[in-house]
mmCIF file of C-alpha atoms in Angstrom:
data_model
loop_
_atom_site.group_PDB
_atom_site.id
_atom_site.type_symbol
_atom_site.label_atom_id
_atom_site.label_comp_id
_atom_site.label_asym_id
_atom_site.label_seq_id
_atom_site.Cartn_x
_atom_site.Cartn_y
_atom_site.Cartn_z
ATOM 1 C CA MET A 1 -8.939 -16.141 36.398
ATOM 2 C CA SER A 2 -5.801 -18.219 36.784
ATOM 3 C CA PRO A 3 -3.931 -20.064 34.053
ATOM 4 C CA ASP A 4 -5.520 -23.460 33.554
ATOM 5 C CA ASN A 5 -3.551 -26.619 34.020
ATOM 6 C CA ASP A 6 -5.166 -29.243 31.790
ATOM 7 C CA ARG A 7 -1.850 -29.838 30.052
ATOM 8 C CA ASN A 8 -2.746 -33.237 28.658
ATOM 9 C CA GLY A 9 -5.620 -31.930 26.546
ATOM 10 C CA ASP A 10 -8.012 -34.287 28.283
ATOM 11 C CA HIS A 11 -11.344 -32.601 28.798
ATOM 12 C CA GLY A 12 -12.682 -35.648 30.676
ATOM 13 C CA GLU A 13 -16.294 -36.649 30.232
ATOM 14 C CA GLY A 14 -17.574 -33.096 29.697
ATOM 15 C CA GLY A 15 -18.438 -31.680 26.297
ATOM 16 C CA VAL A 16 -19.365 -33.662 23.194
ATOM 17 C CA PRO A 17 -17.459 -36.374 21.308
ATOM 18 C CA PHE A 18 -15.598 -35.125 18.235
ATOM 19 C CA LEU A 19 -17.338 -37.713 16.059
ATOM 20 C CA PRO A 20 -20.135 -37.280 15.121
ATOM 21 C CA ASP A 21 -21.349 -34.272 17.168
ATOM 22 C CA HIS A 22 -18.573 -31.776 16.573
ATOM 23 C CA PHE A 23 -17.583 -33.079 13.162
ATOM 24 C CA VAL A 24 -21.068 -32.412 11.734
ATOM 25 C CA LYS A 25 -20.712 -28.748 12.699
ATOM 26 C CA GLU A 26 -17.279 -28.652 11.081
ATOM 27 C CA LEU A 27 -18.758 -30.106 7.873
ATOM 28 C CA ALA A 28 -21.390 -27.336 7.925
ATOM 29 C CA VAL A 29 -18.703 -24.643 8.207
ATOM 30 C CA ILE A 30 -16.548 -26.289 5.513
ATOM 31 C CA THR A 31 -19.552 -26.388 3.172
ATOM 32 C CA LEU A 32 -20.417 -22.750 3.888
ATOM 33 C CA ILE A 33 -16.857 -21.490 3.330
ATOM 34 C CA MET A 34 -16.346 -23.558 0.156
ATOM 35 C CA GLY A 35 -19.645 -22.120 -1.071
ATOM 36 C CA VAL A 36 -18.486 -18.561 -0.408
ATOM 37 C CA LEU A 37 -15.105 -19.185 -2.096
ATOM 38 C CA ILE A 38 -16.654 -20.767 -5.184
ATOM 39 C CA PHE A 39 -19.267 -17.993 -5.324
ATOM 40 C CA LEU A 40 -16.526 -15.354 -5.333
ATOM 41 C CA ALA A 41 -14.281 -17.202 -7.799
ATOM 42 C CA THR A 42 -17.007 -17.882 -10.340
ATOM 43 C CA LEU A 43 -19.142 -14.730 -10.116
ATOM 44 C CA MET A 44 -16.383 -12.240 -9.294
ATOM 45 C CA PRO A 45 -13.341 -13.549 -11.225
ATOM 46 C CA VAL A 46 -10.066 -11.729 -10.566
ATOM 47 C CA PRO A 47 -8.883 -9.879 -13.699
ATOM 48 C CA VAL A 48 -5.344 -10.500 -14.967
ATOM 49 C CA GLY A 49 -4.862 -6.758 -15.528
ATOM 50 C CA LEU A 50 -2.307 -5.027 -17.704
ATOM 51 C CA PRO A 51 1.240 -6.382 -18.126
ATOM 52 C CA ALA A 52 3.926 -4.888 -15.849
ATOM 53 C CA ASP A 53 5.475 -1.737 -17.279
ATOM 54 C CA PRO A 54 8.355 -0.209 -15.292
ATOM 55 C CA LEU A 55 8.070 3.025 -17.280
ATOM 56 C CA LYS A 56 4.379 3.659 -16.687
ATOM 57 C CA THR A 57 3.448 4.338 -13.048
ATOM 58 C CA PRO A 58 -0.273 3.711 -12.616
ATOM 59 C CA ALA A 59 -2.291 6.291 -10.660
ATOM 60 C CA GLY A 60 -3.044 5.642 -6.974
ATOM 61 C CA ILE A 61 -0.621 2.778 -6.493
ATOM 62 C CA LYS A 62 -1.091 1.019 -3.136
ATOM 63 C CA PRO A 63 0.167 -2.154 -1.461
ATOM 64 C CA GLU A 64 -2.190 -5.048 -0.691
ATOM 65 C CA TRP A 65 -4.894 -4.299 1.874
ATOM 66 C CA TYR A 66 -3.108 -6.045 4.743
ATOM 67 C CA PHE A 67 -0.168 -3.635 4.405
ATOM 68 C CA LEU A 68 -2.336 -0.515 4.108
ATOM 69 C CA SER A 69 -2.172 0.510 7.781
ATOM 70 C CA VAL A 70 1.652 0.315 7.753
ATOM 71 C CA TYR A 71 1.689 2.186 4.448
ATOM 72 C CA GLN A 72 -0.551 4.939 5.838
ATOM 73 C CA ILE A 73 1.282 5.431 9.135
ATOM 74 C CA LEU A 74 4.524 6.026 7.221
ATOM 75 C CA LYS A 75 2.905 9.212 5.880
ATOM 76 C CA TYR A 76 2.506 10.673 9.376
ATOM 77 C CA VAL A 77 5.600 9.614 11.323
ATOM 78 C CA PRO A 78 9.286 9.775 10.307
ATOM 79 C CA LYS A 79 9.955 6.845 7.983
ATOM 80 C CA ASN A 80 12.672 5.355 10.206
ATOM 81 C CA VAL A 81 10.413 5.364 13.254
ATOM 82 C CA GLY A 82 7.422 3.887 11.407
ATOM 83 C CA ILE A 83 9.427 1.133 9.793
ATOM 84 C CA ALA A 84 11.391 0.311 12.942
ATOM 85 C CA TRP A 85 8.083 0.033 14.842
ATOM 86 C CA SER A 86 6.294 -2.039 12.184
ATOM 87 C CA PHE A 87 9.072 -4.499 11.377
ATOM 88 C CA LEU A 88 11.587 -4.510 14.238
ATOM 89 C CA ILE A 89 9.734 -3.598 17.456
ATOM 90 C CA PHE A 90 6.095 -4.685 17.115
ATOM 91 C CA PRO A 91 6.606 -8.281 15.821
ATOM 92 C CA PRO A 92 8.900 -9.372 18.699
ATOM 93 C CA ILE A 93 6.462 -7.851 21.234
ATOM 94 C CA LEU A 94 3.598 -9.728 19.588
ATOM 95 C CA ILE A 95 5.549 -12.978 19.848
ATOM 96 C CA ILE A 96 6.796 -12.787 23.444
ATOM 97 C CA PHE A 97 4.064 -10.973 25.402
ATOM 98 C CA PRO A 98 2.331 -14.199 26.662
ATOM 99 C CA PHE A 99 5.514 -15.098 28.565
ATOM 100 C CA PHE A 100 4.890 -12.044 30.775
ATOM 101 C CA TYR A 101 1.306 -13.046 31.572
ATOM 102 C CA ARG A 102 2.025 -13.703 35.250
ATOM 103 C CA GLN A 103 3.823 -10.367 35.579
ATOM 104 C CA TYR A 104 1.104 -8.152 34.134
ATOM 105 C CA THR A 105 -1.838 -9.996 35.656
ATOM 106 C CA ARG A 106 -0.375 -9.324 39.094
ATOM 107 C CA PHE A 107 -1.828 -5.838 38.674
ATOM 108 C CA ARG A 108 -5.515 -5.736 39.406
ATOM 109 C CA TYR A 109 -6.600 -4.592 35.930
ATOM 110 C CA GLY A 110 -3.466 -5.765 34.079
ATOM 111 C CA ARG A 111 -5.220 -7.915 31.515
ATOM 112 C CA LEU A 112 -8.143 -5.521 31.096
ATOM 113 C CA ILE A 113 -5.717 -2.667 30.356
ATOM 114 C CA LEU A 114 -3.746 -4.767 27.856
ATOM 115 C CA HIS A 115 -6.906 -5.934 26.100
ATOM 116 C CA THR A 116 -8.224 -2.350 25.929
ATOM 117 C CA ILE A 117 -4.959 -1.089 24.445
ATOM 118 C CA VAL A 118 -4.999 -3.848 21.818
ATOM 119 C CA ALA A 119 -8.683 -3.272 20.984
ATOM 120 C CA LEU A 120 -7.994 0.442 20.432
ATOM 121 C CA GLY A 121 -4.864 -0.438 18.435
ATOM 122 C CA VAL A 122 -6.855 -2.745 16.159
ATOM 123 C CA LEU A 123 -9.519 -0.077 15.592
ATOM 124 C CA PHE A 124 -6.780 2.475 14.840
ATOM 125 C CA ALA A 125 -5.123 0.086 12.342
ATOM 126 C CA VAL A 126 -8.475 -0.497 10.590
ATOM 127 C CA PHE A 127 -9.048 3.278 10.523
ATOM 128 C CA LEU A 128 -5.579 3.877 9.003
ATOM 129 C CA ALA A 129 -6.152 1.171 6.394
ATOM 130 C CA PHE A 130 -9.479 2.786 5.532
ATOM 131 C CA LEU A 131 -7.806 6.186 5.104
ATOM 132 C CA ALA A 132 -5.194 4.598 2.848
ATOM 133 C CA TYR A 133 -7.936 2.874 0.872
ATOM 134 C CA LEU A 134 -9.647 6.220 0.319
ATOM 135 C CA GLY A 135 -6.298 7.715 -0.680
ATOM 136 C CA PHE A 136 -5.908 10.255 2.132
ATOM 137 C CA GLU A 137 -2.499 11.911 2.420
ATOM 138 C CA MET B 1 -10.441 -63.103 7.106
ATOM 139 C CA ARG B 2 -13.043 -60.541 8.189
ATOM 140 C CA LEU B 3 -11.536 -56.997 8.074
ATOM 141 C CA GLY B 4 -8.195 -58.475 7.122
ATOM 142 C CA VAL B 5 -6.694 -55.144 6.108
ATOM 143 C CA VAL B 6 -7.683 -53.320 9.292
ATOM 144 C CA ASP B 7 -6.382 -56.192 11.448
ATOM 145 C CA PHE B 8 -3.141 -56.197 9.473
ATOM 146 C CA LEU B 9 -2.621 -52.474 9.982
ATOM 147 C CA ASP B 10 -3.810 -52.593 13.593
ATOM 148 C CA GLU B 11 -1.259 -55.252 14.547
ATOM 149 C CA ARG B 12 1.541 -53.203 13.047
ATOM 150 C CA LEU B 13 0.513 -49.555 13.499
ATOM 151 C CA ASP B 14 -2.115 -49.580 16.263
ATOM 152 C CA VAL B 15 -4.554 -47.798 13.909
ATOM 153 C CA ARG B 16 -7.693 -48.658 15.922
ATOM 154 C CA ARG B 17 -6.441 -46.852 19.012
ATOM 155 C CA ILE B 18 -5.441 -43.806 16.913
ATOM 156 C CA ALA B 19 -8.811 -43.739 15.122
ATOM 157 C CA ARG B 20 -10.705 -44.117 18.409
ATOM 158 C CA GLU B 21 -8.646 -41.372 20.025
ATOM 159 C CA PHE B 22 -9.435 -39.098 17.080
ATOM 160 C CA ALA B 23 -13.148 -39.890 16.947
ATOM 161 C CA GLU B 24 -13.953 -39.953 20.643
ATOM 162 C CA HIS B 25 -11.912 -37.081 22.073
ATOM 163 C CA ARG B 26 -14.226 -34.667 23.847
ATOM 164 C CA VAL B 27 -14.801 -31.140 22.594
ATOM 165 C CA PRO B 28 -15.576 -28.901 25.590
ATOM 166 C CA ASP B 29 -19.016 -27.296 25.908
ATOM 167 C CA HIS B 30 -17.771 -23.713 25.749
ATOM 168 C CA VAL B 31 -16.555 -24.214 22.156
ATOM 169 C CA ASN B 32 -18.887 -22.114 19.993
ATOM 170 C CA TRP B 33 -18.892 -20.582 16.500
ATOM 171 C CA LEU B 34 -16.165 -18.103 17.461
ATOM 172 C CA TYR B 35 -13.756 -21.047 17.578
ATOM 173 C CA CYS B 36 -14.035 -21.888 13.876
ATOM 174 C CA PHE B 37 -11.667 -19.321 12.346
ATOM 175 C CA GLY B 38 -8.472 -21.319 12.865
ATOM 176 C CA GLY B 39 -10.059 -24.301 11.148
ATOM 177 C CA ILE B 40 -11.287 -22.107 8.288
ATOM 178 C CA THR B 41 -7.723 -20.833 7.876
ATOM 179 C CA PHE B 42 -6.533 -24.436 7.548
ATOM 180 C CA LEU B 43 -9.301 -25.143 5.022
ATOM 181 C CA CYS B 44 -8.136 -22.097 3.014
ATOM 182 C CA PHE B 45 -4.556 -23.386 3.169
ATOM 183 C CA MET B 46 -5.626 -26.736 1.721
ATOM 184 C CA VAL B 47 -7.548 -24.968 -1.068
ATOM 185 C CA GLN B 48 -4.381 -22.943 -1.760
ATOM 186 C CA VAL B 49 -2.235 -26.094 -1.933
ATOM 187 C CA ALA B 50 -4.640 -27.795 -4.354
ATOM 188 C CA THR B 51 -5.208 -24.779 -6.629
ATOM 189 C CA GLY B 52 -1.554 -23.721 -6.323
ATOM 190 C CA ILE B 53 -0.264 -27.089 -7.567
ATOM 191 C CA LEU B 54 -2.602 -26.927 -10.565
ATOM 192 C CA LEU B 55 -1.499 -23.352 -11.350
ATOM 193 C CA ALA B 56 2.168 -24.410 -11.067
ATOM 194 C CA PHE B 57 1.583 -26.919 -13.895
ATOM 195 C CA TYR B 58 1.114 -23.984 -16.288
ATOM 196 C CA TYR B 59 2.795 -20.953 -14.740
ATOM 197 C CA GLN B 60 6.213 -19.878 -16.074
ATOM 198 C CA PRO B 61 8.391 -17.831 -13.680
ATOM 199 C CA THR B 62 10.260 -15.587 -16.135
ATOM 200 C CA THR B 63 9.636 -11.912 -16.798
ATOM 201 C CA ALA B 64 9.187 -12.676 -20.492
ATOM 202 C CA SER B 65 6.496 -15.330 -20.110
ATOM 203 C CA ALA B 66 4.932 -15.013 -16.627
ATOM 204 C CA TYR B 67 2.181 -12.626 -17.730
ATOM 205 C CA THR B 68 1.331 -14.537 -20.900
ATOM 206 C CA SER B 69 1.295 -17.861 -19.029
ATOM 207 C CA VAL B 70 -1.203 -16.395 -16.538
ATOM 208 C CA LEU B 71 -3.253 -15.055 -19.440
ATOM 209 C CA HIS B 72 -3.116 -18.531 -20.973
ATOM 210 C CA ILE B 73 -4.371 -20.082 -17.702
ATOM 211 C CA SER B 74 -7.189 -17.549 -17.530
ATOM 212 C CA ASP B 75 -8.308 -17.471 -21.140
ATOM 213 C CA ASP B 76 -7.507 -20.873 -22.671
ATOM 214 C CA LEU B 77 -7.581 -23.559 -19.981
ATOM 215 C CA PRO B 78 -10.902 -25.165 -19.023
ATOM 216 C CA PHE B 79 -11.895 -23.709 -15.630
ATOM 217 C CA GLY B 80 -8.588 -21.801 -15.652
ATOM 218 C CA VAL B 81 -10.123 -18.471 -14.710
ATOM 219 C CA ILE B 82 -12.031 -20.117 -11.835
ATOM 220 C CA LEU B 83 -8.850 -21.832 -10.653
ATOM 221 C CA ARG B 84 -6.896 -18.568 -10.645
ATOM 222 C CA SER B 85 -9.718 -16.585 -9.069
ATOM 223 C CA LEU B 86 -10.174 -19.248 -6.396
ATOM 224 C CA HIS B 87 -6.469 -19.007 -5.531
ATOM 225 C CA ALA B 88 -6.564 -15.191 -5.416
ATOM 226 C CA TRP B 89 -9.812 -14.932 -3.418
ATOM 227 C CA THR B 90 -8.847 -17.676 -0.976
ATOM 228 C CA ALA B 91 -5.528 -15.912 -0.315
ATOM 229 C CA ASN B 92 -7.382 -12.818 0.866
ATOM 230 C CA ILE B 93 -9.957 -14.765 2.868
ATOM 231 C CA MET B 94 -7.152 -16.783 4.480
ATOM 232 C CA ILE B 95 -5.419 -13.630 5.745
ATOM 233 C CA ILE B 96 -8.725 -12.271 7.111
ATOM 234 C CA MET B 97 -9.362 -15.596 8.870
ATOM 235 C CA VAL B 98 -5.851 -15.675 10.390
ATOM 236 C CA ILE B 99 -6.376 -12.174 11.775
ATOM 237 C CA VAL B 100 -9.848 -12.961 13.169
ATOM 238 C CA HIS B 101 -8.500 -16.221 14.681
ATOM 239 C CA MET B 102 -5.661 -14.291 16.334
ATOM 240 C CA LEU B 103 -8.042 -11.697 17.753
ATOM 241 C CA ARG B 104 -10.335 -14.445 19.066
ATOM 242 C CA VAL B 105 -7.422 -16.176 20.809
ATOM 243 C CA PHE B 106 -6.183 -12.860 22.176
ATOM 244 C CA PHE B 107 -9.470 -11.608 23.610
ATOM 245 C CA HIS B 108 -10.283 -15.021 25.071
ATOM 246 C CA GLY B 109 -6.877 -14.922 26.743
ATOM 247 C CA ALA B 110 -6.191 -18.369 25.270
ATOM 248 C CA TYR B 111 -2.496 -17.460 24.872
ATOM 249 C CA ARG B 112 -1.961 -17.595 28.650
ATOM 250 C CA PRO B 113 0.230 -20.251 30.248
ATOM 251 C CA PRO B 114 0.643 -23.123 29.452
ATOM 252 C CA ARG B 115 -0.144 -22.177 25.828
ATOM 253 C CA GLU B 116 2.475 -19.476 25.168
ATOM 254 C CA LEU B 117 4.366 -21.618 22.671
ATOM 255 C CA ASN B 118 1.266 -22.199 20.592
ATOM 256 C CA TRP B 119 0.764 -18.424 20.458
ATOM 257 C CA VAL B 120 4.381 -18.119 19.228
ATOM 258 C CA THR B 121 3.861 -20.666 16.432
ATOM 259 C CA GLY B 122 0.571 -18.930 15.586
ATOM 260 C CA VAL B 123 2.179 -15.497 15.215
ATOM 261 C CA LEU B 124 4.917 -17.015 13.037
ATOM 262 C CA LEU B 125 2.222 -18.695 10.914
ATOM 263 C CA PHE B 126 0.567 -15.281 10.522
ATOM 264 C CA PHE B 127 3.823 -13.719 9.279
ATOM 265 C CA MET B 128 4.294 -16.643 6.876
ATOM 266 C CA THR B 129 0.753 -16.208 5.547
ATOM 267 C CA VAL B 130 1.369 -12.511 4.859
ATOM 268 C CA THR B 131 4.700 -13.357 3.179
ATOM 269 C CA PHE B 132 2.793 -15.909 1.083
ATOM 270 C CA GLY B 133 0.486 -13.097 -0.026
ATOM 271 C CA PHE B 134 3.315 -10.663 -0.757
ATOM 272 C CA SER B 135 5.370 -13.187 -2.750
ATOM 273 C CA GLY B 136 2.339 -14.465 -4.674
ATOM 274 C CA TYR B 137 1.278 -10.957 -5.616
ATOM 275 C CA LEU B 138 4.314 -10.494 -7.888
ATOM 276 C CA LEU B 139 3.930 -13.739 -9.820
ATOM 277 C CA PRO B 140 1.327 -12.683 -12.470
ATOM 278 C CA MET B 141 3.694 -9.817 -13.441
ATOM 279 C CA ASN B 142 0.897 -7.355 -14.103
ATOM 280 C CA GLN B 143 0.982 -3.650 -13.257
ATOM 281 C CA LEU B 144 -0.369 -4.229 -9.734
ATOM 282 C CA SER B 145 2.250 -6.944 -9.078
ATOM 283 C CA TYR B 146 5.126 -4.852 -10.301
ATOM 284 C CA TRP B 147 4.260 -1.629 -8.496
ATOM 285 C CA ALA B 148 3.127 -3.256 -5.245
ATOM 286 C CA THR B 149 6.406 -5.179 -5.121
ATOM 287 C CA LYS B 150 8.332 -1.994 -5.902
ATOM 288 C CA VAL B 151 6.576 -0.066 -3.106
ATOM 289 C CA GLY B 152 6.939 -3.024 -0.708
ATOM 290 C CA SER B 153 10.625 -3.549 -1.374
ATOM 291 C CA GLU B 154 11.273 0.191 -1.028
ATOM 292 C CA ILE B 155 9.617 0.149 2.392
ATOM 293 C CA ALA B 156 11.815 -2.818 3.357
ATOM 294 C CA GLY B 157 14.801 -0.950 1.915
ATOM 295 C CA ALA B 158 14.137 2.035 4.202
ATOM 296 C CA MET B 159 14.495 -0.166 7.305
ATOM 297 C CA PRO B 160 17.255 1.143 9.578
ATOM 298 C CA PHE B 161 20.690 -0.563 9.259
ATOM 299 C CA VAL B 162 19.568 -3.743 7.451
ATOM 300 C CA GLY B 163 17.229 -2.221 4.859
ATOM 301 C CA GLN B 164 19.534 -2.189 1.851
ATOM 302 C CA TYR B 165 20.637 -5.778 2.462
ATOM 303 C CA ILE B 166 17.046 -6.974 2.806
ATOM 304 C CA GLN B 167 15.981 -5.129 -0.349
ATOM 305 C CA ASN B 168 18.913 -6.600 -2.284
ATOM 306 C CA PHE B 169 18.133 -10.055 -0.956
ATOM 307 C CA LEU B 170 14.435 -9.726 -1.819
ATOM 308 C CA LEU B 171 14.929 -8.455 -5.344
ATOM 309 C CA GLY B 172 18.104 -10.400 -6.152
ATOM 310 C CA GLY B 173 19.665 -7.110 -7.246
ATOM 311 C CA ALA B 174 18.824 -3.446 -7.369
ATOM 312 C CA LYS B 175 15.520 -3.723 -9.218
ATOM 313 C CA ILE B 176 12.754 -6.158 -10.138
ATOM 314 C CA SER B 177 14.088 -8.658 -12.703
ATOM 315 C CA ASP B 178 14.089 -12.358 -13.564
ATOM 316 C CA ALA B 179 16.131 -12.921 -10.401
ATOM 317 C CA THR B 180 13.315 -11.392 -8.334
ATOM 318 C CA LEU B 181 10.652 -13.482 -9.994
ATOM 319 C CA THR B 182 12.481 -16.798 -9.569
ATOM 320 C CA ARG B 183 13.249 -16.147 -5.916
ATOM 321 C CA PHE B 184 9.686 -15.028 -5.157
ATOM 322 C CA TYR B 185 8.517 -18.177 -6.912
ATOM 323 C CA ALA B 186 10.892 -20.358 -4.876
ATOM 324 C CA ILE B 187 9.733 -18.652 -1.665
ATOM 325 C CA HIS B 188 6.067 -18.985 -2.661
ATOM 326 C CA VAL B 189 5.967 -22.605 -3.870
ATOM 327 C CA VAL B 190 8.867 -24.331 -2.104
ATOM 328 C CA ILE B 191 10.125 -22.622 1.046
ATOM 329 C CA LEU B 192 6.887 -21.293 2.554
ATOM 330 C CA PRO B 193 4.737 -24.399 1.927
ATOM 331 C CA VAL B 194 7.332 -26.631 3.620
ATOM 332 C CA VAL B 195 8.042 -24.319 6.555
ATOM 333 C CA LEU B 196 4.385 -23.409 7.073
ATOM 334 C CA SER B 197 3.345 -27.085 7.040
ATOM 335 C CA ALA B 198 5.924 -27.873 9.718
ATOM 336 C CA PHE B 199 4.696 -25.038 11.947
ATOM 337 C CA LEU B 200 1.096 -26.057 11.280
ATOM 338 C CA ALA B 201 1.897 -29.581 12.485
ATOM 339 C CA ALA B 202 3.420 -28.129 15.664
ATOM 340 C CA HIS B 203 0.388 -25.814 16.095
ATOM 341 C CA PHE B 204 -2.053 -28.745 15.844
ATOM 342 C CA TYR B 205 0.061 -31.055 18.000
ATOM 343 C CA MET B 206 0.039 -28.481 20.784
ATOM 344 C CA ILE B 207 -3.749 -28.044 20.551
ATOM 345 C CA ARG B 208 -4.196 -31.804 21.038
ATOM 346 C CA LYS B 209 -1.568 -31.964 23.759
ATOM 347 C CA GLN B 210 -2.741 -28.952 25.750
ATOM 348 C CA GLY B 211 -6.442 -28.989 24.930
ATOM 349 C CA ILE B 212 -8.640 -25.982 24.290
ATOM 350 C CA ALA B 213 -8.228 -23.201 26.854
ATOM 351 C CA ASP B 214 -10.880 -22.743 29.517
ATOM 352 C CA PRO B 215 -12.914 -19.547 29.265
ATOM 353 C CA LEU B 216 -11.640 -16.611 31.282
#
């Protein structure tokens, strides 16, 4: 439950050697992923689409899928608040929270509470992205 | 004269010790399939570098010829459509893998001391990956590119205090033009690859230095 202290990266005699034991598994994953990528690229090629036309707004225009939850939340909260949260408040929190690990784990369920909040937040973000995908206002 | 080359390099660069260190370092027993997403992200990045360089041979970053050069890649070049599709698909898979990797690290609590700095570099790598996606999306100059960039830059422009400056900086003016395309291209093929590679090196160095976190 406490932070571990193996700062030198030396896992001693435990575990398996990187070569060949672990490396064989890595080769298997590399082969699988390359297979999936080549499958997608060859059997589901990405169309070039129509040339950009500033005068013709296409119907149902949306940002890329990884921006959909931000895009959707801006429909429900004041724009300033949503944007300030998404770009100015959330990213710094995401970056610095591990430095407060010792503070919040002093509470009995500190980490459990944080992990629950994040799990719910992730589900909410997926839900919002799904709504945006379906085109809900 | 046996193994002359290896002996030569070993005397000067200590390559045997480095190779042995690489091959023999122990991978702890608790490492399972959940630990593969960071590596898959790196694999995707290498695919993006390889396909991206090939695309850059033919792509032309001007509003007049960007679309037709992409059409040329897709329709005329041997394997061009596969090359382009591979780049586009891998971009999406890479972002999914970064997110899954982040969630894995988070829920395993692997960010806890002494690994806070590796979490920081990881989050920055995530932001860079998303910026890679956003900047690359404009380059084909099709309808999706144009309107997604317009919506995206308007969202950035609505940011309190700094919005207008950021929007102007992004677009190189008030609207999407040649200036936008060249700066997105510079961000996509020069700035981000260099900066991301540097952070990736730091990310990997810290993994080797600090080892893989113990389970909670």
